[in-house]
Amino acid sequence: MARIPKKRWQTTDIYFDDYSPTATIFTYNYKLKKKLHKFAQEHPECCELKEEYTDGGVKYKVEKSRMSIRFISPCSEEKKEMYRNIINSINNKEGDSM
């Protein structure tokens, strides 16, 4: 029986180069594994399971054109305050209707 690595060693690795149209994703992350599994079932032409490891890791081959990486800028304090006010007003309205 394979030993499951400690949480700190459970990495997600994404390998791709400029030449190949596909990327390889290796992960232990539960949510990412579920997303990849669902995507592979719905779009087998774009994503396929390459290997499932006994320690819980999986390796998928995915078309690079189906992936994206987002960088999200932090919110300013003004926007955070605005969002807090909106949420508070929604919560207050819900509390009044009960």
PDB file of C-alpha atoms in Angstrom:
ATOM      1  CA  MET A   1       0.000   0.000   0.000  1.00  0.00           C
ATOM      2  CA  ALA A   2       1.394   3.384  -0.998  1.00  0.00           C
ATOM      3  CA  ARG A   3       1.898   6.015   1.645  1.00  0.00           C
ATOM      4  CA  ILE A   4       0.050   9.272   1.176  1.00  0.00           C
ATOM      5  CA  PRO A   5       2.536  12.163   1.327  1.00  0.00           C
ATOM      6  CA  LYS A   6       2.186  14.806   4.006  1.00  0.00           C
ATOM      7  CA  LYS A   7       0.104  17.829   3.079  1.00  0.00           C
ATOM      8  CA  ARG A   8       3.190  20.005   2.602  1.00  0.00           C
ATOM      9  CA  TRP A   9       4.516  17.626  -0.078  1.00  0.00           C
ATOM     10  CA  GLN A  10       1.216  17.383  -1.948  1.00  0.00           C
ATOM     11  CA  THR A  11       2.014  19.740  -4.793  1.00  0.00           C
ATOM     12  CA  THR A  12       0.327  20.772  -8.014  1.00  0.00           C
ATOM     13  CA  ASP A  13       2.665  20.894 -10.988  1.00  0.00           C
ATOM     14  CA  ILE A  14       1.792  22.288 -14.406  1.00  0.00           C
ATOM     15  CA  TYR A  15       4.253  21.495 -17.187  1.00  0.00           C
ATOM     16  CA  PHE A  16       4.124  23.049 -20.637  1.00  0.00           C
ATOM     17  CA  ASP A  17       6.436  24.449 -23.255  1.00  0.00           C
ATOM     18  CA  ASP A  18       5.963  26.820 -26.169  1.00  0.00           C
ATOM     19  CA  TYR A  19       6.140  24.028 -28.747  1.00  0.00           C
ATOM     20  CA  SER A  20       3.559  21.502 -27.553  1.00  0.00           C
ATOM     21  CA  PRO A  21      -0.182  22.287 -27.765  1.00  0.00           C
ATOM     22  CA  THR A  22      -0.807  20.410 -24.503  1.00  0.00           C
ATOM     23  CA  ALA A  23       0.095  20.826 -20.858  1.00  0.00           C
ATOM     24  CA  THR A  24       0.524  18.166 -18.195  1.00  0.00           C
ATOM     25  CA  ILE A  25      -1.066  18.786 -14.817  1.00  0.00           C
ATOM     26  CA  PHE A  26      -0.058  16.672 -11.829  1.00  0.00           C
ATOM     27  CA  THR A  27      -1.939  17.315  -8.597  1.00  0.00           C
ATOM     28  CA  TYR A  28      -3.070  16.013  -5.233  1.00  0.00           C
ATOM     29  CA  ASN A  29      -5.511  18.921  -4.761  1.00  0.00           C
ATOM     30  CA  TYR A  30      -8.998  17.490  -4.200  1.00  0.00           C
ATOM     31  CA  LYS A  31     -10.943  20.373  -5.773  1.00  0.00           C
ATOM     32  CA  LEU A  32      -8.666  20.533  -8.812  1.00  0.00           C
ATOM     33  CA  LYS A  33      -8.904  16.755  -9.274  1.00  0.00           C
ATOM     34  CA  LYS A  34     -12.707  17.026  -9.269  1.00  0.00           C
ATOM     35  CA  LYS A  35     -12.645  19.876 -11.810  1.00  0.00           C
ATOM     36  CA  LEU A  36     -10.233  18.004 -14.079  1.00  0.00           C
ATOM     37  CA  HIS A  37     -12.283  14.804 -13.812  1.00  0.00           C
ATOM     38  CA  LYS A  38     -15.497  16.619 -14.721  1.00  0.00           C
ATOM     39  CA  PHE A  39     -13.808  18.498 -17.581  1.00  0.00           C
ATOM     40  CA  ALA A  40     -12.303  15.254 -18.937  1.00  0.00           C
ATOM     41  CA  GLN A  41     -15.718  13.571 -18.877  1.00  0.00           C
ATOM     42  CA  GLU A  42     -17.439  16.480 -20.621  1.00  0.00           C
ATOM     43  CA  HIS A  43     -14.651  17.206 -23.126  1.00  0.00           C
ATOM     44  CA  PRO A  44     -12.540  14.085 -23.724  1.00  0.00           C
ATOM     45  CA  GLU A  45     -11.097  15.665 -26.875  1.00  0.00           C
ATOM     46  CA  CYS A  46      -9.492  18.432 -24.766  1.00  0.00           C
ATOM     47  CA  CYS A  47      -8.523  16.658 -21.552  1.00  0.00           C
ATOM     48  CA  GLU A  48      -7.594  13.112 -20.614  1.00  0.00           C
ATOM     49  CA  LEU A  49      -6.485  11.297 -17.502  1.00  0.00           C
ATOM     50  CA  LYS A  50      -2.991   9.965 -18.124  1.00  0.00           C
ATOM     51  CA  GLU A  51      -2.226   8.343 -14.788  1.00  0.00           C
ATOM     52  CA  GLU A  52      -3.739   7.805 -11.360  1.00  0.00           C
ATOM     53  CA  TYR A  53      -1.262   7.123  -8.561  1.00  0.00           C
ATOM     54  CA  THR A  54      -1.860   4.949  -5.512  1.00  0.00           C
ATOM     55  CA  ASP A  55      -0.759   7.794  -3.217  1.00  0.00           C
ATOM     56  CA  GLY A  56      -3.687   9.969  -4.405  1.00  0.00           C
ATOM     57  CA  GLY A  57      -2.015  11.986  -7.160  1.00  0.00           C
ATOM     58  CA  VAL A  58      -3.346  12.249 -10.704  1.00  0.00           C
ATOM     59  CA  LYS A  59      -1.842  13.329 -14.006  1.00  0.00           C
ATOM     60  CA  TYR A  60      -3.921  14.882 -16.786  1.00  0.00           C
ATOM     61  CA  LYS A  61      -3.046  16.002 -20.294  1.00  0.00           C
ATOM     62  CA  VAL A  62      -4.920  19.209 -21.224  1.00  0.00           C
ATOM     63  CA  GLU A  63      -4.971  21.419 -24.304  1.00  0.00           C
ATOM     64  CA  LYS A  64      -3.169  24.635 -23.398  1.00  0.00           C
ATOM     65  CA  SER A  65      -5.814  26.696 -25.186  1.00  0.00           C
ATOM     66  CA  ARG A  66      -8.345  25.440 -22.578  1.00  0.00           C
ATOM     67  CA  MET A  67      -6.339  26.729 -19.611  1.00  0.00           C
ATOM     68  CA  SER A  68      -5.782  30.172 -18.183  1.00  0.00           C
ATOM     69  CA  ILE A  69      -3.846  31.740 -15.345  1.00  0.00           C
ATOM     70  CA  ARG A  70      -5.350  34.767 -13.611  1.00  0.00           C
ATOM     71  CA  PHE A  71      -3.575  37.352 -11.522  1.00  0.00           C
ATOM     72  CA  ILE A  72      -5.964  39.238  -9.273  1.00  0.00           C
ATOM     73  CA  SER A  73      -4.979  42.641  -7.944  1.00  0.00           C
ATOM     74  CA  PRO A  74      -5.766  43.327  -4.302  1.00  0.00           C
ATOM     75  CA  CYS A  75      -8.812  45.493  -3.542  1.00  0.00           C
ATOM     76  CA  SER A  76      -8.373  49.014  -2.282  1.00  0.00           C
ATOM     77  CA  GLU A  77      -9.659  49.837   1.188  1.00  0.00           C
ATOM     78  CA  GLU A  78     -12.440  51.933  -0.378  1.00  0.00           C
ATOM     79  CA  LYS A  79     -13.702  48.966  -2.424  1.00  0.00           C
ATOM     80  CA  LYS A  80     -13.514  46.660   0.589  1.00  0.00           C
ATOM     81  CA  GLU A  81     -15.605  49.130   2.593  1.00  0.00           C
ATOM     82  CA  MET A  82     -18.101  49.429  -0.274  1.00  0.00           C
ATOM     83  CA  TYR A  83     -18.453  45.617  -0.457  1.00  0.00           C
ATOM     84  CA  ARG A  84     -18.891  45.417   3.336  1.00  0.00           C
ATOM     85  CA  ASN A  85     -21.689  47.999   3.176  1.00  0.00           C
ATOM     86  CA  ILE A  86     -23.437  46.124   0.363  1.00  0.00           C
ATOM     87  CA  ILE A  87     -23.244  42.809   2.220  1.00  0.00           C
ATOM     88  CA  ASN A  88     -24.413  44.415   5.463  1.00  0.00           C
ATOM     89  CA  SER A  89     -27.404  45.992   3.732  1.00  0.00           C
ATOM     90  CA  ILE A  90     -28.320  42.639   2.136  1.00  0.00           C
ATOM     91  CA  ASN A  91     -28.002  40.878   5.507  1.00  0.00           C
ATOM     92  CA  ASN A  92     -30.114  43.557   7.194  1.00  0.00           C
ATOM     93  CA  LYS A  93     -32.866  43.200   4.567  1.00  0.00           C
ATOM     94  CA  GLU A  94     -32.876  39.408   5.012  1.00  0.00           C
ATOM     95  CA  GLY A  95     -33.053  39.821   8.807  1.00  0.00           C
ATOM     96  CA  ASP A  96     -36.034  42.159   8.486  1.00  0.00           C
ATOM     97  CA  SER A  97     -38.026  39.698   6.362  1.00  0.00           C
ATOM     98  CA  MET A  98     -37.811  36.901   8.965  1.00  0.00           C
TER      99      MET A  98
END
